[in-house]
Amino acid sequence: MAASLTLTYGSLNLTASPYLIEYGTDLGAPENESLALAFLMQDGEVELSSRASNRTIQFNVLIEGASLTALASAEAALVAETERPLNTLTVDSGDGSPAAVFDVFRGQVVLQRDDTWEIARTRRYTVTVNALPYPHSPTKFTSTGTAPGGSTTTSLDTCGATTGWSATVD
């Protein structure tokens, strides 16, 4: 049995009529924020990465409509989802593995105009959105910690000693 990808953008299932996801969806990758250190090196530099920045997700959506009014309605729904300041994009590969939910920000929808598709009442759009670097599970879960038995006492040096210090100056 073949796996069936499901892509849900906010409240829109982009893999069900009147929408169709075109092959080639790019889920992007987190961008490393790097600092290059080149001191005392003649060639090259050492890169230190301290965090991951947002990823860019891009996908093509075909919209089919029985009439131009239906086509315009589906287009308006896609644009409305894209204009939300914070939204979700859920990717379910359909192979039994857990779905991945990306938290996405306001994006951009670009019409890829084609006269042949217009005659067939089909339009193609490229959607581009920025997302947080890593996806999360569709279901949130919490884990309750277990308190250790008994109590623990830890003594820390308060550095309050005012005697016994010595220093030399050259």
Tab-separated table of C-alpha atoms in Angstrom:
chain	number	residue	atom	x	y	z
A	1	MET	CA	0.000	0.000	0.000
A	2	ALA	CA	1.443	3.392	-1.009
A	3	ALA	CA	1.817	6.140	1.560
A	4	SER	CA	-0.374	9.194	1.021
A	5	LEU	CA	1.046	12.577	2.027
A	6	THR	CA	-1.303	14.969	3.818
A	7	LEU	CA	-0.385	18.644	4.076
A	8	THR	CA	-2.611	20.816	6.260
A	9	TYR	CA	-2.067	24.572	6.285
A	10	GLY	CA	-3.994	26.051	9.206
A	11	SER	CA	-7.539	24.848	8.565
A	12	LEU	CA	-6.996	23.917	4.884
A	13	ASN	CA	-6.239	20.362	3.801
A	14	LEU	CA	-4.058	21.063	0.774
A	15	THR	CA	-4.228	17.448	-0.370
A	16	ALA	CA	-8.033	17.367	-0.722
A	17	SER	CA	-10.326	18.960	-3.303
A	18	PRO	CA	-10.215	21.740	-4.454
A	19	TYR	CA	-6.489	21.803	-3.551
A	20	LEU	CA	-3.657	19.634	-4.781
A	21	ILE	CA	-0.013	19.781	-3.682
A	22	GLU	CA	2.416	19.635	-6.560
A	23	TYR	CA	5.380	17.269	-6.266
A	24	GLY	CA	8.543	18.982	-5.015
A	25	THR	CA	7.541	20.548	-1.694
A	26	ASP	CA	10.632	21.991	0.004
A	27	LEU	CA	10.424	21.906	3.799
A	28	GLY	CA	13.739	23.725	4.056
A	29	ALA	CA	16.187	23.258	6.891
A	30	PRO	CA	17.115	25.277	9.976
A	31	GLU	CA	19.755	27.886	9.245
A	32	ASN	CA	22.792	27.771	11.537
A	33	GLU	CA	23.780	31.108	13.021
A	34	SER	CA	27.565	30.971	12.922
A	35	LEU	CA	30.432	33.065	14.172
A	36	ALA	CA	33.713	32.665	12.310
A	37	LEU	CA	36.909	32.911	14.341
A	38	ALA	CA	39.985	33.647	12.251
A	39	PHE	CA	42.463	35.079	14.742
A	40	LEU	CA	45.943	33.454	14.786
A	41	MET	CA	45.064	31.415	11.707
A	42	GLN	CA	46.599	32.069	8.317
A	43	ASP	CA	44.059	30.116	6.307
A	44	GLY	CA	40.487	29.218	7.144
A	45	GLU	CA	38.484	29.951	10.233
A	46	VAL	CA	36.759	28.026	12.988
A	47	GLU	CA	32.973	28.282	12.926
A	48	LEU	CA	30.981	28.252	16.128
A	49	SER	CA	27.240	27.742	15.850
A	50	SER	CA	25.242	28.854	18.856
A	51	ARG	CA	21.687	28.565	17.566
A	52	ALA	CA	19.444	27.667	14.662
A	53	SER	CA	17.487	30.331	12.817
A	54	ASN	CA	14.166	29.927	11.011
A	55	ARG	CA	13.691	27.750	7.943
A	56	THR	CA	11.959	28.723	4.682
A	57	ILE	CA	9.248	26.360	3.425
A	58	GLN	CA	8.039	26.537	-0.163
A	59	PHE	CA	5.353	24.515	-1.909
A	60	ASN	CA	3.176	24.696	-5.016
A	61	VAL	CA	-0.597	24.374	-4.753
A	62	LEU	CA	-2.986	23.694	-7.606
A	63	ILE	CA	-6.554	24.890	-7.103
A	64	GLU	CA	-9.364	23.471	-9.226
A	65	GLY	CA	-12.838	24.972	-9.395
A	66	ALA	CA	-16.121	23.978	-11.026
A	67	SER	CA	-16.599	27.685	-11.737
A	68	LEU	CA	-14.551	30.860	-11.543
A	69	THR	CA	-16.476	31.751	-8.371
A	70	ALA	CA	-15.459	28.451	-6.722
A	71	LEU	CA	-11.889	29.030	-7.852
A	72	ALA	CA	-11.867	32.537	-6.380
A	73	SER	CA	-13.325	31.231	-3.099
A	74	ALA	CA	-10.618	28.590	-2.702
A	75	GLU	CA	-7.952	31.150	-3.626
A	76	ALA	CA	-9.288	33.583	-0.991
A	77	ALA	CA	-9.167	30.829	1.665
A	78	LEU	CA	-5.517	30.065	0.782
A	79	VAL	CA	-4.554	33.751	0.911
A	80	ALA	CA	-6.390	34.181	4.250
A	81	GLU	CA	-4.393	31.311	5.798
A	82	THR	CA	-1.145	32.744	4.432
A	83	GLU	CA	-1.864	36.205	5.844
A	84	ARG	CA	-2.327	34.960	9.407
A	85	PRO	CA	0.562	36.261	11.561
A	86	LEU	CA	1.062	32.833	13.180
A	87	ASN	CA	-0.175	29.570	11.711
A	88	THR	CA	0.696	25.885	11.477
A	89	LEU	CA	1.715	23.619	8.621
A	90	THR	CA	1.201	19.940	9.413
A	91	VAL	CA	2.980	17.338	7.309
A	92	ASP	CA	1.794	13.742	7.643
A	93	SER	CA	3.757	11.356	5.430
A	94	GLY	CA	0.993	8.751	5.642
A	95	ASP	CA	3.464	5.937	6.314
A	96	GLY	CA	2.597	5.535	9.996
A	97	SER	CA	5.343	7.811	11.301
A	98	PRO	CA	4.265	10.746	13.489
A	99	ALA	CA	3.144	13.941	11.774
A	100	ALA	CA	5.331	17.052	12.016
A	101	VAL	CA	3.834	20.440	12.845
A	102	PHE	CA	5.721	23.550	11.806
A	103	ASP	CA	4.879	26.879	13.426
A	104	VAL	CA	4.851	29.273	10.468
A	105	PHE	CA	4.596	33.020	10.081
A	106	ARG	CA	2.834	35.258	7.588
A	107	GLY	CA	3.819	34.127	4.113
A	108	GLN	CA	3.493	34.972	0.469
A	109	VAL	CA	1.265	33.519	-2.271
A	110	VAL	CA	2.319	34.048	-5.900
A	111	LEU	CA	0.090	33.098	-8.835
A	112	GLN	CA	1.930	31.208	-11.601
A	113	ARG	CA	-0.283	32.302	-14.497
A	114	ASP	CA	-0.921	29.871	-17.371
A	115	ASP	CA	-3.624	30.370	-20.036
A	116	THR	CA	-4.119	26.639	-20.579
A	117	TRP	CA	-4.795	26.062	-16.893
A	118	GLU	CA	-7.115	29.113	-16.741
A	119	ILE	CA	-9.262	27.575	-19.468
A	120	ALA	CA	-9.404	24.353	-17.397
A	121	ARG	CA	-10.357	26.428	-14.290
A	122	THR	CA	-7.125	25.451	-12.541
A	123	ARG	CA	-4.582	27.816	-11.017
A	124	ARG	CA	-1.099	27.203	-9.678
A	125	TYR	CA	0.284	29.121	-6.700
A	126	THR	CA	3.695	29.116	-5.054
A	127	VAL	CA	3.435	29.569	-1.277
A	128	THR	CA	6.511	30.638	0.686
A	129	VAL	CA	6.509	30.861	4.491
A	130	ASN	CA	9.135	31.134	7.204
A	131	ALA	CA	8.869	28.669	10.085
A	132	LEU	CA	10.527	28.050	13.410
A	133	PRO	CA	13.581	25.833	12.912
A	134	TYR	CA	12.196	22.577	14.288
A	135	PRO	CA	8.763	20.927	14.015
A	136	HIS	CA	6.849	19.524	16.974
A	137	SER	CA	4.289	16.805	17.575
A	138	PRO	CA	0.617	17.539	16.811
A	139	THR	CA	-0.291	16.441	20.337
A	140	LYS	CA	1.314	18.253	23.212
A	141	PHE	CA	2.390	16.145	26.143
A	142	THR	CA	3.788	16.766	29.594
A	143	SER	CA	5.961	14.638	31.780
A	144	THR	CA	5.642	14.713	35.543
A	145	GLY	CA	8.935	14.574	37.381
A	146	THR	CA	9.394	12.345	40.407
A	147	ALA	CA	10.721	14.047	43.502
A	148	PRO	CA	13.705	12.292	45.106
A	149	GLY	CA	13.115	10.682	48.499
A	150	GLY	CA	14.379	12.528	51.561
A	151	SER	CA	16.145	15.848	51.558
A	152	THR	CA	19.526	16.955	50.309
A	153	THR	CA	21.719	19.549	51.971
A	154	THR	CA	24.446	21.217	49.948
A	155	SER	CA	26.971	23.532	51.581
A	156	LEU	CA	28.352	26.273	49.397
A	157	ASP	CA	31.335	28.465	50.205
A	158	THR	CA	29.902	31.940	50.784
A	159	CYS	CA	33.311	33.547	50.192
A	160	GLY	CA	32.723	35.549	53.350
A	161	ALA	CA	36.266	35.123	54.780
A	162	THR	CA	37.957	38.457	55.514
A	163	THR	CA	41.277	36.989	56.738
A	164	GLY	CA	43.908	34.672	55.285
A	165	TRP	CA	44.184	36.498	51.961
A	166	SER	CA	47.600	37.342	50.504
A	167	ALA	CA	48.819	38.919	47.320
A	168	THR	CA	52.146	39.878	45.809
A	169	VAL	CA	52.858	42.638	43.365
A	170	ASP	CA	55.842	42.403	41.071
